[in-house]
Coordinates of C-alpha atoms in Angstrom, one line a residue:
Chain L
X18 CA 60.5 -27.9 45.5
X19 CA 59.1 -25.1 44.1
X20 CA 58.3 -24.8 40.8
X21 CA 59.4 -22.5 38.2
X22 CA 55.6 -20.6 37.7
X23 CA 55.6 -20.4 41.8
X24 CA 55.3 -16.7 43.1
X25 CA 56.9 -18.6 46.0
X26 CA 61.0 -17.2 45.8
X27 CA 60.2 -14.4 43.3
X28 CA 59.7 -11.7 46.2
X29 CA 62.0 -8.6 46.5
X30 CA 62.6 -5.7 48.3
X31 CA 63.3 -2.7 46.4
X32 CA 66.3 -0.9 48.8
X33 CA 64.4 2.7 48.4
X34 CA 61.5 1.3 50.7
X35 CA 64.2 1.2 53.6
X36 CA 66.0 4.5 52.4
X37 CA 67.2 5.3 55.4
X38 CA 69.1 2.6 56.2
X39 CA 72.7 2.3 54.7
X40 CA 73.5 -1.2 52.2
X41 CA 74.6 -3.5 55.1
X42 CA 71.7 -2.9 57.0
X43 CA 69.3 -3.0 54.1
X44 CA 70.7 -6.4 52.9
X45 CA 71.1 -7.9 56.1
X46 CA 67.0 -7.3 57.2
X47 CA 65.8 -8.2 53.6
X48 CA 67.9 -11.6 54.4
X49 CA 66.4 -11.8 58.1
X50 CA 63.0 -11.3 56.8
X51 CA 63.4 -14.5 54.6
X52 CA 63.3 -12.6 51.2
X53 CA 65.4 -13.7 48.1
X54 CA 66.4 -10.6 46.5
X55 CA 66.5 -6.8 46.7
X56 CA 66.4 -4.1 44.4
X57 CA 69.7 -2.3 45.0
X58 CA 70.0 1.6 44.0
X59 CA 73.3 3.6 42.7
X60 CA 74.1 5.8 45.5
X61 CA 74.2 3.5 48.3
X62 CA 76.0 0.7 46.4
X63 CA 78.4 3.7 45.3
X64 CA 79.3 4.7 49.3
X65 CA 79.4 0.9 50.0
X66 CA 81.9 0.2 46.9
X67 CA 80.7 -2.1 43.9
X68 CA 82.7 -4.9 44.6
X69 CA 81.9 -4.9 48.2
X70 CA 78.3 -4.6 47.3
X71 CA 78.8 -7.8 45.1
X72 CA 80.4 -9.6 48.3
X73 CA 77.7 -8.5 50.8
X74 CA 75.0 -9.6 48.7
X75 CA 76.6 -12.6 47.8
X76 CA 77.7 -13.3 51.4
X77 CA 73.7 -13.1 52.5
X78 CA 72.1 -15.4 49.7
X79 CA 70.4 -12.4 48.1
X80 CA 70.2 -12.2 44.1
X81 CA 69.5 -8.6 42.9
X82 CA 66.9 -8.5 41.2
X83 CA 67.3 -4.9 39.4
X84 CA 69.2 -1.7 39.9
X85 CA 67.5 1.8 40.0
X86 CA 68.1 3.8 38.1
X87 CA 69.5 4.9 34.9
X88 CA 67.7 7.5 32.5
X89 CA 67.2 11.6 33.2
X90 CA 68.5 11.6 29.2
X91 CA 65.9 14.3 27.8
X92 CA 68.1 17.3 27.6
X93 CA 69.1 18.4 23.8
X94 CA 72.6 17.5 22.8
X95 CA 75.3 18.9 24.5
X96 CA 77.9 18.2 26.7
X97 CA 74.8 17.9 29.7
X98 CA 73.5 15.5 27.6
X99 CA 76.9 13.6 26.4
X100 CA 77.4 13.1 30.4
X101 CA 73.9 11.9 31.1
X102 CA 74.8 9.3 28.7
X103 CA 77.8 8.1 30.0
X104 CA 76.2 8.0 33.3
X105 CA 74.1 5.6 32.1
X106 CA 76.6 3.7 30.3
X107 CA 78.4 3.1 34.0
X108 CA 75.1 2.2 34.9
X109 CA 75.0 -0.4 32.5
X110 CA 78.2 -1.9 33.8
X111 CA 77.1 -1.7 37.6
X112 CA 74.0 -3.4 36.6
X113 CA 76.1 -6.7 35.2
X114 CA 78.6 -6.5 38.0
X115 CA 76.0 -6.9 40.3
X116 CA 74.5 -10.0 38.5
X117 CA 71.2 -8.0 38.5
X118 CA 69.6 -9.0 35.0
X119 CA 68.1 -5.3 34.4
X120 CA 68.6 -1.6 34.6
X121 CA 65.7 0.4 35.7
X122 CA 66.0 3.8 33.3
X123 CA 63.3 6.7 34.6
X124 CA 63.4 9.0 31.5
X125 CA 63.5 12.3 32.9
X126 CA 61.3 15.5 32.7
X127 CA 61.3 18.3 30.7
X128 CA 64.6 20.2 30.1
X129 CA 64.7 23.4 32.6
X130 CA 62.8 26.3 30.9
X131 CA 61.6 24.1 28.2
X132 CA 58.1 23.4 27.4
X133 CA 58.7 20.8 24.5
X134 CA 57.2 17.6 26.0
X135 CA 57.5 15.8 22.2
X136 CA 60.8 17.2 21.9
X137 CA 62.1 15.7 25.6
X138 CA 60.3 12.2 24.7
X139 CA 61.7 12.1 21.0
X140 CA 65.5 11.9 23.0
X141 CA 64.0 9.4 24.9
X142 CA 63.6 7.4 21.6
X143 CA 67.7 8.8 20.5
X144 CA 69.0 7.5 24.0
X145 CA 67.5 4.6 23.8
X146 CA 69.3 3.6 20.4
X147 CA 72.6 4.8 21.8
X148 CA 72.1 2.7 24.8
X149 CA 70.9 0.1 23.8
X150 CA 74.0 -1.8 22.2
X151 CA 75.7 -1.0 25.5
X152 CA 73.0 -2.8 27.2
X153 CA 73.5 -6.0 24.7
X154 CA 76.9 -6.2 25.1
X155 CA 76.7 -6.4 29.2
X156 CA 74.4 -9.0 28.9
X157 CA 71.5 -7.1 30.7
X158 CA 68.1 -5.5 29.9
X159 CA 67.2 -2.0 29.9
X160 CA 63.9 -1.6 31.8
X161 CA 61.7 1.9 31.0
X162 CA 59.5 2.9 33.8
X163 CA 56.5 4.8 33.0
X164 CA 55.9 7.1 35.5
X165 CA 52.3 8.2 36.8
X166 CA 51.7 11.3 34.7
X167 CA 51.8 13.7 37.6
X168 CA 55.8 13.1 37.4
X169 CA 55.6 14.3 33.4
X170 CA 57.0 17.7 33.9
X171 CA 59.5 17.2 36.6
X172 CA 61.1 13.8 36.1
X173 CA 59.7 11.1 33.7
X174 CA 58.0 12.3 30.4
X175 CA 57.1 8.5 29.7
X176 CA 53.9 8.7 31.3
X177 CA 52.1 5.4 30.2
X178 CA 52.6 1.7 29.8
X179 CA 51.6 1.5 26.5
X180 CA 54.0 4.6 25.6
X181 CA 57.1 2.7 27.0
X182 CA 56.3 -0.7 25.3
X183 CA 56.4 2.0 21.4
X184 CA 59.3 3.3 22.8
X185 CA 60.8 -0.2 23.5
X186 CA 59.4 -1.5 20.6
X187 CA 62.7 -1.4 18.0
X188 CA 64.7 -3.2 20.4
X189 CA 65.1 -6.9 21.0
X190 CA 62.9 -7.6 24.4
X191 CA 66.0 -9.0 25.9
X192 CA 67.0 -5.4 25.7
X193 CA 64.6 -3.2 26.6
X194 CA 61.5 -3.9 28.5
X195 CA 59.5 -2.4 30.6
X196 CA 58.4 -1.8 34.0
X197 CA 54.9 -2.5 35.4
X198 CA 54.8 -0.8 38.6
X199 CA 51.4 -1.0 40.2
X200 CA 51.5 3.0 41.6
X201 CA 52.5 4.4 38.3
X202 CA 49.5 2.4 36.1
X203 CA 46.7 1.7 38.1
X204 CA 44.7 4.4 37.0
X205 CA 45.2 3.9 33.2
X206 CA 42.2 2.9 31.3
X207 CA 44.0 0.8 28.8
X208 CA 46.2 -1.1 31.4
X209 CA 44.6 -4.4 30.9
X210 CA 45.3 -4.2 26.9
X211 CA 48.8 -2.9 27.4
X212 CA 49.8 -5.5 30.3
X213 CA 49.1 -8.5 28.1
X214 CA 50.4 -6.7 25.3
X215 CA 53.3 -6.3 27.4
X216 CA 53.1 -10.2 28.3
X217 CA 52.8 -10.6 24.0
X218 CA 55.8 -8.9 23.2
X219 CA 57.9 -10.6 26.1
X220 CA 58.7 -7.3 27.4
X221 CA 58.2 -6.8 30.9
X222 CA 61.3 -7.0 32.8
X223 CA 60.0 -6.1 36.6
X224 CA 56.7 -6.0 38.3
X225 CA 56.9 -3.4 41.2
X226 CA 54.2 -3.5 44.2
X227 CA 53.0 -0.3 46.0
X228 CA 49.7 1.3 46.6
X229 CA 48.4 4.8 46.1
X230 CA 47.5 6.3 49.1
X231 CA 44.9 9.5 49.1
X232 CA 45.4 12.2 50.0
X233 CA 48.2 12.9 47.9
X234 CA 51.3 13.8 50.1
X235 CA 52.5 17.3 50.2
X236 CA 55.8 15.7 48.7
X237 CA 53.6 14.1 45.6
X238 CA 57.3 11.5 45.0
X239 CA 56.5 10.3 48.7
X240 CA 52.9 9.4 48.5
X241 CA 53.4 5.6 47.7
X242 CA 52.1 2.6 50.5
X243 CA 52.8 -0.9 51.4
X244 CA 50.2 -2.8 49.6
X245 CA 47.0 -3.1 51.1
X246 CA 47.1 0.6 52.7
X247 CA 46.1 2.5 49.4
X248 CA 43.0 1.7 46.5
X249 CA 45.0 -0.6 44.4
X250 CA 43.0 -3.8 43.3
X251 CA 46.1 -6.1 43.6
X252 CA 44.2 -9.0 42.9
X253 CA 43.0 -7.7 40.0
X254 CA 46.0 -6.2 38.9
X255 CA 48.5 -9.1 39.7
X256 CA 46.4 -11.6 37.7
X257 CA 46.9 -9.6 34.4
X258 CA 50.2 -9.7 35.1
X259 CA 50.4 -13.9 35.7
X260 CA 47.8 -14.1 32.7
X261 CA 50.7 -12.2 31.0
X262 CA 53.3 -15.0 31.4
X263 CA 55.2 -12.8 34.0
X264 CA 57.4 -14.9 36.2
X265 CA 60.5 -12.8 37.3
X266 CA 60.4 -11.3 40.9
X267 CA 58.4 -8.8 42.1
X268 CA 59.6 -5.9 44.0
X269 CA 58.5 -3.7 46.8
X270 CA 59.0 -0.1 46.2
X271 CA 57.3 2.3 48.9
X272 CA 58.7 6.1 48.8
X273 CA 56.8 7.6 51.9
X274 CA 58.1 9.1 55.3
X275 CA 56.6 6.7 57.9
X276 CA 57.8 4.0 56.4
X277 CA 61.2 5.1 56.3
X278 CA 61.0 6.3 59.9
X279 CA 60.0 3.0 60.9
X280 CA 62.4 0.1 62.0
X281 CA 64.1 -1.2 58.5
X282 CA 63.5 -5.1 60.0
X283 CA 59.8 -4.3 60.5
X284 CA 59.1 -2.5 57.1
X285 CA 60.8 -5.6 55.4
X286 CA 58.7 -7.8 57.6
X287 CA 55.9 -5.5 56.7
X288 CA 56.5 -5.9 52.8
X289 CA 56.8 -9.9 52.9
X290 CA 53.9 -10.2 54.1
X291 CA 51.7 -7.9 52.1
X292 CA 53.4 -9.6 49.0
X293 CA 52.3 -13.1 50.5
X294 CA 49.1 -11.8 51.6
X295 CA 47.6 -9.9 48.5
X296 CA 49.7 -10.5 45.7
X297 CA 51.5 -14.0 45.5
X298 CA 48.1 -15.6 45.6
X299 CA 46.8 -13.6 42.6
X300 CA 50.1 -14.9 40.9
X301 CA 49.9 -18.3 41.6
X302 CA 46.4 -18.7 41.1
X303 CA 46.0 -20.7 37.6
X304 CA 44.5 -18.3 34.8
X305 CA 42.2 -20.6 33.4
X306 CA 39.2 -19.1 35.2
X307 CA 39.6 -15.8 34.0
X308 CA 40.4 -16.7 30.5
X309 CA 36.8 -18.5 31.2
X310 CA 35.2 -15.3 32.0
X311 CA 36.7 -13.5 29.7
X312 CA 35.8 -15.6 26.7
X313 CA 32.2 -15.1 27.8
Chain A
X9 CA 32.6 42.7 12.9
X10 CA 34.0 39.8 14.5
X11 CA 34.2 36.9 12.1
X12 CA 32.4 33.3 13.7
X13 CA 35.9 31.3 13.4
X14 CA 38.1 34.4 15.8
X15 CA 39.2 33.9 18.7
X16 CA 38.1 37.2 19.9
X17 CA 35.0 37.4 21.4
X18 CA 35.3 33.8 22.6
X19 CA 37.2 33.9 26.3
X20 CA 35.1 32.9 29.8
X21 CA 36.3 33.4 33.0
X22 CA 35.5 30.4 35.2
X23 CA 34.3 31.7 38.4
X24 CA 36.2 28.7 40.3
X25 CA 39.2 31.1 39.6
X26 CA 37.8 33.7 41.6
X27 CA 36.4 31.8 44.0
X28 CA 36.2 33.6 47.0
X29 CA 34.2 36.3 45.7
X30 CA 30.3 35.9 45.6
X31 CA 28.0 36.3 42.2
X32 CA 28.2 39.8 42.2
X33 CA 31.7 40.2 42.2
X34 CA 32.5 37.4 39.9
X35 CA 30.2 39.0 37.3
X36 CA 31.3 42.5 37.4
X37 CA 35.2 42.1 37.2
X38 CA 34.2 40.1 34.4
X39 CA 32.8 42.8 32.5
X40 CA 35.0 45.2 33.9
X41 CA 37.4 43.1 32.4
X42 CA 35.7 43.3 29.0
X43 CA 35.5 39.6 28.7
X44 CA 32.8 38.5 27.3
X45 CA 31.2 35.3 29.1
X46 CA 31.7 33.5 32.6
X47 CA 31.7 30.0 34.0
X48 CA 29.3 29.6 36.6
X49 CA 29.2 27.3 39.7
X50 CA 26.4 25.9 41.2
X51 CA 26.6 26.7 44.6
X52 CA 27.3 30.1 44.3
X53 CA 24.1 30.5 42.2
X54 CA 22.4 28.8 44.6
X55 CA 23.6 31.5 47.2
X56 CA 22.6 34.1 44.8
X57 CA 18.8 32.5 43.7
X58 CA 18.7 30.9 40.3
X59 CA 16.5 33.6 38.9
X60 CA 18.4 36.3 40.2
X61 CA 21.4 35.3 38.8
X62 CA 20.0 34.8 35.7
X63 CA 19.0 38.5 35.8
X64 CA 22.4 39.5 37.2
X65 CA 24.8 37.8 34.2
X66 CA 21.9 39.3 32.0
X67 CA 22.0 42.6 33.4
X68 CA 26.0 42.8 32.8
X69 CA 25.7 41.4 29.2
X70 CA 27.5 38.5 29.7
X71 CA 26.7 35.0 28.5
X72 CA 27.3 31.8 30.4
X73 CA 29.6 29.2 28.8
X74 CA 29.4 26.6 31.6
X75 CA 27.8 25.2 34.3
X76 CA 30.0 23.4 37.1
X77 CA 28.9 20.6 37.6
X78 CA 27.0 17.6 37.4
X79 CA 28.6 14.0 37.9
X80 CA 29.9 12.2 41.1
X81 CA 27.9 9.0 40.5
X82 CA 29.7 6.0 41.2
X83 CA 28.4 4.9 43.5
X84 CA 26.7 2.0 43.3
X85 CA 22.9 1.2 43.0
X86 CA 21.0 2.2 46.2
X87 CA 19.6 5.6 47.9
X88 CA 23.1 7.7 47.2
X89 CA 22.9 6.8 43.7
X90 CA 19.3 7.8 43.1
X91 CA 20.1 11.3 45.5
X92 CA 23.1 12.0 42.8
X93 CA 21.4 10.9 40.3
X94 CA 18.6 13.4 41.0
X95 CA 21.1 16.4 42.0
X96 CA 22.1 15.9 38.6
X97 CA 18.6 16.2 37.2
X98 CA 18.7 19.4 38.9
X99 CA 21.8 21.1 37.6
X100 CA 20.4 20.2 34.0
X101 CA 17.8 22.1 34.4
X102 CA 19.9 24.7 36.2
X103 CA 22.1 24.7 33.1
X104 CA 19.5 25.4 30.8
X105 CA 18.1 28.4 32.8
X106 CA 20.8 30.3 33.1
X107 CA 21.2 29.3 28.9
X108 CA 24.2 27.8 29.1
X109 CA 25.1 25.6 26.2
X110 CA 26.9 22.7 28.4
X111 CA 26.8 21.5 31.9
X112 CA 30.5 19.8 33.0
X113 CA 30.5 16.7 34.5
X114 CA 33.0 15.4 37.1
X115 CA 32.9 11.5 37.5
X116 CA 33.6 11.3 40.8
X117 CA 36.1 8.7 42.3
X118 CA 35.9 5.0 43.8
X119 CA 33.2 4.6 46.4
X120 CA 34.3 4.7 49.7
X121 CA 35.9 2.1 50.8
X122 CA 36.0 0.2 47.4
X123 CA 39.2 -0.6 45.1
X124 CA 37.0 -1.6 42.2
X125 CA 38.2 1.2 39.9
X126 CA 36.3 -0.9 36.8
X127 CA 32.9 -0.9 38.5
X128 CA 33.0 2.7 39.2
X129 CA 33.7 3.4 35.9
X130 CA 31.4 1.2 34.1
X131 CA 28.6 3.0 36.8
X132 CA 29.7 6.3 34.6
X133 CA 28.6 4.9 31.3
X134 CA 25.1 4.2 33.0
X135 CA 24.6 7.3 34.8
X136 CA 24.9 8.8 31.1
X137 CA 22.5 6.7 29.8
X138 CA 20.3 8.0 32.7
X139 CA 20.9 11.3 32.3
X140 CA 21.0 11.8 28.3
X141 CA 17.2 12.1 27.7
X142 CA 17.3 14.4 29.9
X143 CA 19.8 16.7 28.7
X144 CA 18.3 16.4 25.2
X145 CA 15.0 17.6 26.4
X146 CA 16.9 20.6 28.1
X147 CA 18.5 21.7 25.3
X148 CA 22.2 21.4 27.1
X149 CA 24.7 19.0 26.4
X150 CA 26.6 17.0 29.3
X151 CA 30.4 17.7 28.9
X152 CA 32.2 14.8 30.3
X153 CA 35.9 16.0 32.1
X154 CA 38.6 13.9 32.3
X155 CA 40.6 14.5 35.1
X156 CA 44.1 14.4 35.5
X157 CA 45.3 10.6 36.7
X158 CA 45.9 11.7 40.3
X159 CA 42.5 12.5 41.2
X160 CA 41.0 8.9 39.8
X161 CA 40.9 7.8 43.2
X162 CA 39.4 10.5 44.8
X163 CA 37.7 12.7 42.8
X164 CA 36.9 11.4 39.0
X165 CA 37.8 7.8 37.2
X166 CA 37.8 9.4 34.1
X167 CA 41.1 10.1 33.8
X168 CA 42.2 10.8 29.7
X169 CA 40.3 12.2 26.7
X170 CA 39.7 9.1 24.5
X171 CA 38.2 7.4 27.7
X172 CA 35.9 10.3 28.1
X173 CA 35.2 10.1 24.0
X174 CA 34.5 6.2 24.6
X175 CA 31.7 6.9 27.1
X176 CA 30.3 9.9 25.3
X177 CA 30.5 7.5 21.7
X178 CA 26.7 6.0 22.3
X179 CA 25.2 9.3 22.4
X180 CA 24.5 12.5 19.9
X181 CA 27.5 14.8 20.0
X182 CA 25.2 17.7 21.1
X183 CA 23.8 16.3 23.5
X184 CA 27.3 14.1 25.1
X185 CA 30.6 16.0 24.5
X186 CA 33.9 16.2 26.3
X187 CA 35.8 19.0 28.0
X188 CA 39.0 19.4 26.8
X189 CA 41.2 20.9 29.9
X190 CA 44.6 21.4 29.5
X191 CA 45.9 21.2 32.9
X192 CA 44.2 17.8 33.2
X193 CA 45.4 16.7 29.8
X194 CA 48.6 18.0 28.8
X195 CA 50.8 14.8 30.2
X196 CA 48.8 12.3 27.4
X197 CA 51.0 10.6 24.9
X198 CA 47.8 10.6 22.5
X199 CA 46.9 14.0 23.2
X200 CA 46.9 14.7 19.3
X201 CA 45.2 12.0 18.4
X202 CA 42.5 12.5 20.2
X203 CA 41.8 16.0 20.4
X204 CA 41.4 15.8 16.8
X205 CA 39.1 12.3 16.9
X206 CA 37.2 14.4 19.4
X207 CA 37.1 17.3 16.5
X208 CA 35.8 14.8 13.8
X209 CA 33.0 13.4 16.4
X210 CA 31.8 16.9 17.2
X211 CA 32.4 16.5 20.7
X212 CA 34.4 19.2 21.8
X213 CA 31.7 21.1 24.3
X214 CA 34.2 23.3 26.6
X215 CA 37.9 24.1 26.4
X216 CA 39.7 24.4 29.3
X217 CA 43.2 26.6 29.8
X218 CA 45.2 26.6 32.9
X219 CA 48.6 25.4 33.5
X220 CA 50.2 23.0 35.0
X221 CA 52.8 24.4 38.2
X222 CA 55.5 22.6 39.4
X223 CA 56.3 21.9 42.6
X224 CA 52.4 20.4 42.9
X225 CA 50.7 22.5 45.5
X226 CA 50.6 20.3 48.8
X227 CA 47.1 20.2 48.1
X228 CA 47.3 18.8 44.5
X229 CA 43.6 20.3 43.8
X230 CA 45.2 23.7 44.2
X231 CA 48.2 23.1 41.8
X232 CA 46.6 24.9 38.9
X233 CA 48.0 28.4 37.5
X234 CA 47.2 31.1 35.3
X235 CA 48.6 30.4 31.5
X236 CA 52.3 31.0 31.4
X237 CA 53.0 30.0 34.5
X238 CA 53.6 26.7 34.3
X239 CA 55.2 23.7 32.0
X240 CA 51.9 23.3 29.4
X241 CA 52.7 24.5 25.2
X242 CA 49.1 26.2 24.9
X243 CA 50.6 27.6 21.6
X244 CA 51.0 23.7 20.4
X245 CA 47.7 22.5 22.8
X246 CA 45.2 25.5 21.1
X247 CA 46.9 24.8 17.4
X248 CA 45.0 21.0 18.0
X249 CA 41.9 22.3 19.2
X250 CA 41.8 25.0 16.6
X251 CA 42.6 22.5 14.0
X252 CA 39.6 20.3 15.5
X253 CA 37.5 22.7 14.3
X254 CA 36.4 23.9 17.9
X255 CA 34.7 27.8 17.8
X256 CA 33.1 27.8 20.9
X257 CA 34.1 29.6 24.5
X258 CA 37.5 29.1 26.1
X259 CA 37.5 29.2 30.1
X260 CA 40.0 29.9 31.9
X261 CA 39.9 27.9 35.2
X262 CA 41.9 28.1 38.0
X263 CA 42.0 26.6 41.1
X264 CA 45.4 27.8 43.2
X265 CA 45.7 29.7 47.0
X266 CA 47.6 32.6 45.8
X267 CA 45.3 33.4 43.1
X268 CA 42.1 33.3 45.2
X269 CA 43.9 35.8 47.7
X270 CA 44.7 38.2 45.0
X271 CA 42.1 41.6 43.9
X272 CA 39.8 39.1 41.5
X273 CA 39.6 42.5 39.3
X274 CA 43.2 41.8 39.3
X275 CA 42.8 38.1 38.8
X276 CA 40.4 38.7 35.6
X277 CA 42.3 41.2 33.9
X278 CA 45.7 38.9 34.2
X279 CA 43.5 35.7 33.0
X280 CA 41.9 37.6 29.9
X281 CA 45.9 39.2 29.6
X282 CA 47.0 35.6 29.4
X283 CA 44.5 34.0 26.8
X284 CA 45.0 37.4 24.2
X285 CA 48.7 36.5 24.7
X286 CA 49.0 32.8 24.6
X287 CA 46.0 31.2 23.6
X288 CA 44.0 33.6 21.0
X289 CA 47.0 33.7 18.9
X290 CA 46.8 30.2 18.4
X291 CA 43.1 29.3 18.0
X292 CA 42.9 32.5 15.4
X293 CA 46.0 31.1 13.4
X294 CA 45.5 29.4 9.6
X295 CA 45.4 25.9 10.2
X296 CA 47.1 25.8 6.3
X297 CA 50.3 25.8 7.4
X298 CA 50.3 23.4 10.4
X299 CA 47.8 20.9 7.6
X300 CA 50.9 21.5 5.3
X301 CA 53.9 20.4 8.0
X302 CA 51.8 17.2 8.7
X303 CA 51.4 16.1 5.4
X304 CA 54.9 16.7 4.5

């Protein structure tokens, strides 16, 4: 029996990691590698069909434990922006047909020709609020992902952790959360501070594991490892997250090229068993001891 | 007459940005240019002899805003440390030859091998303390950089402003300040905030203009353009630093292929074109009405 605080049952493979391979076959080798749940993304559950996608997940024990991605809401008003919305608001309703409890939104960057980075993340804040009641009413939460600040122009002007948790802050944290993905914050000076605040204010709603590789690849979006192949501290940064009261699942999320030209069975095989190896520990390991040392 | 608050008289061309061409050259187009001072690297002075470069930026009436650099000391305690440690003992004293006001300090990244991004950058805080006595018996101040979050691996763990302002907090603001770069700081949520704390606590030793040019260069050191052409506000970035109450030397520094390839006659007339267009403007603007707008 496992108990509810176990790490044990709360690993999951984000579907992008095996981008190459289509839904069946990303489903079926996330099943055969003897994980619980997968992170499913729009496009391929799209080709697949929704209700089919409900079926094969179903059919292979898998929960789903988010979908990516909603969000790229930072263009003024407008009809462009009116459809961005409804995108996400069918979003919203293939998150709760899918059972997944949350919607991962990346915010967008800055409009084409625009330099108004305030502007772009002050329609983060609007979209948020018309979204939000959408989100309620299907029963899921609405996850914002800070990405790494070298994304802030081009595709998510929510750079940091602590700028998602103010931007989630006038919601309900059944609503909106956040999420803490280990590529996007490692870096940040204040991420101990803003993880437990995160923990505080009950608002993180998915813990994603990659590493940062160096160098950079030429394709900056595709420079993301299986953990242990980067200069993440996933000890370290997996026991802020238990000592935040984190206990949903934990996914796997690698954009790089080798690992999609590998085999899809051994990439899931390969992302088990850097989760058991260098993060469930860290999460199952009881925080007294470092509330110890940090009291001193 | 130039009065002490314009922005005229103020603009530096950071030889980084013509850095294929030796001393000589770097000092000539920058008269020819008419701008007034020059950012100077080590190693090319080296090339050139200390002394005779100190005749040569004499010779072409120029002064010397900057030194690049000191730092890369995170190492831990042993040989290497007391080698960098040294080398940056050096370059003090270089800085304060050539009578440049501030040397720039880069922090360097993790140790080799290491993931402990938290020792590295506690190891900063104590090569200050080393180094601060020093730099106060110079006559220079050490101008900590933050570096934008996707070099803190490799190249510096100092990685936004008020982390740079939290290590320089021990010391006296003349003889521990903080570059202000916009390229390397344009992403940060707190940008405001903390420009203008860095304002009130004196620290503001060097700004910094380049932009920030999207796609990122494959290699990202090289992603760096001239002012305009990129995604960075330096009308809404130079409004903060003017309202900080900064009146020392803006550099322009660039590090980017094309650029480096190009006439650097060329290169310094567009830069010194670029900061009379977008940045002068802006740092010679009243503050009154932007002071009016906030407190409405």
């Amino acid at each position: 029996m496992i108990a509810a605080s176990s790490a044990a049952g709360r690993f999951s493979l984000n579907q992008a990691t095996v981008k190459h391979a289509d839904l069946e076959t990303a489903v079926r080798v996330t099943a055969e590698a003897g994980i619980p749940s997968i992170g499913l993304w729009r496009e391929p559950v799209a080709e697949h069909g929704l209700a089919a996608s409900v079926r094969l997940v179903r059919d292979a024990g898998l929960r789903v434990s988010s979908l990516c991605r909603g969000g790229f809401f930072t263009v003024p008003e407008g009809p462009d922006r009116r459809a961005a919305i409804d995108e996400n608001r069918r979003a919203i309703e293939e998150t709760a047909t899918l059972g997944a409890p949350t919607l991962v939104l990346v915010a967008g960057g800055l409009p084409a020709g625009s330099r108004d980075l305030v502007g772009a993340r002050a329609r983060v804040a609007d979209a948020l609020a018309e979204l939000a009641p959408d989100a309620e009413a299907a029963g899921i939460s609405l996850a914002i992902e800070a990405l790494h600040p070298m994304y802030a122009s081009d595709r998510a002007v929510v750079s940091t952790l602590k700028q998602a948790l103010d931007f989630a802050a006038p919601f309900a944290p059944e609503v909106v959360g956040v999420v803490v993905d280990t590529f996007h914050l490692w870096w940040d000076p204040e991420l101990a501070e803003q993880v437990a605040r995160a923990g505080r204010e009950r608002r993180i709603a998915s813990y994603q594991v990659c590493d940062w590789v160096t160098p950079i690849a030429a394709d900056p979006l595709l420079s993301r490892g299986i953990p242990g192949t980067g200069d993440i501290d996933f000890e370290a940064f997996s026991a802020l997250v238990r000592d935040a009261g984190y206990d949903g699942d934990v996914e796997c999320e690698v954009f790089r090229q080798e690992v999609w030209e590998a085999d899809p069975a051994e990439v899931a095989r390969s992302a088990a068993e850097a989760y058991e190896r260098l993060v469930r520990p860290h999460l199952d390991a009881q925080p007294a001891e470092s509330a110890v040392s940090r009291s001193r």
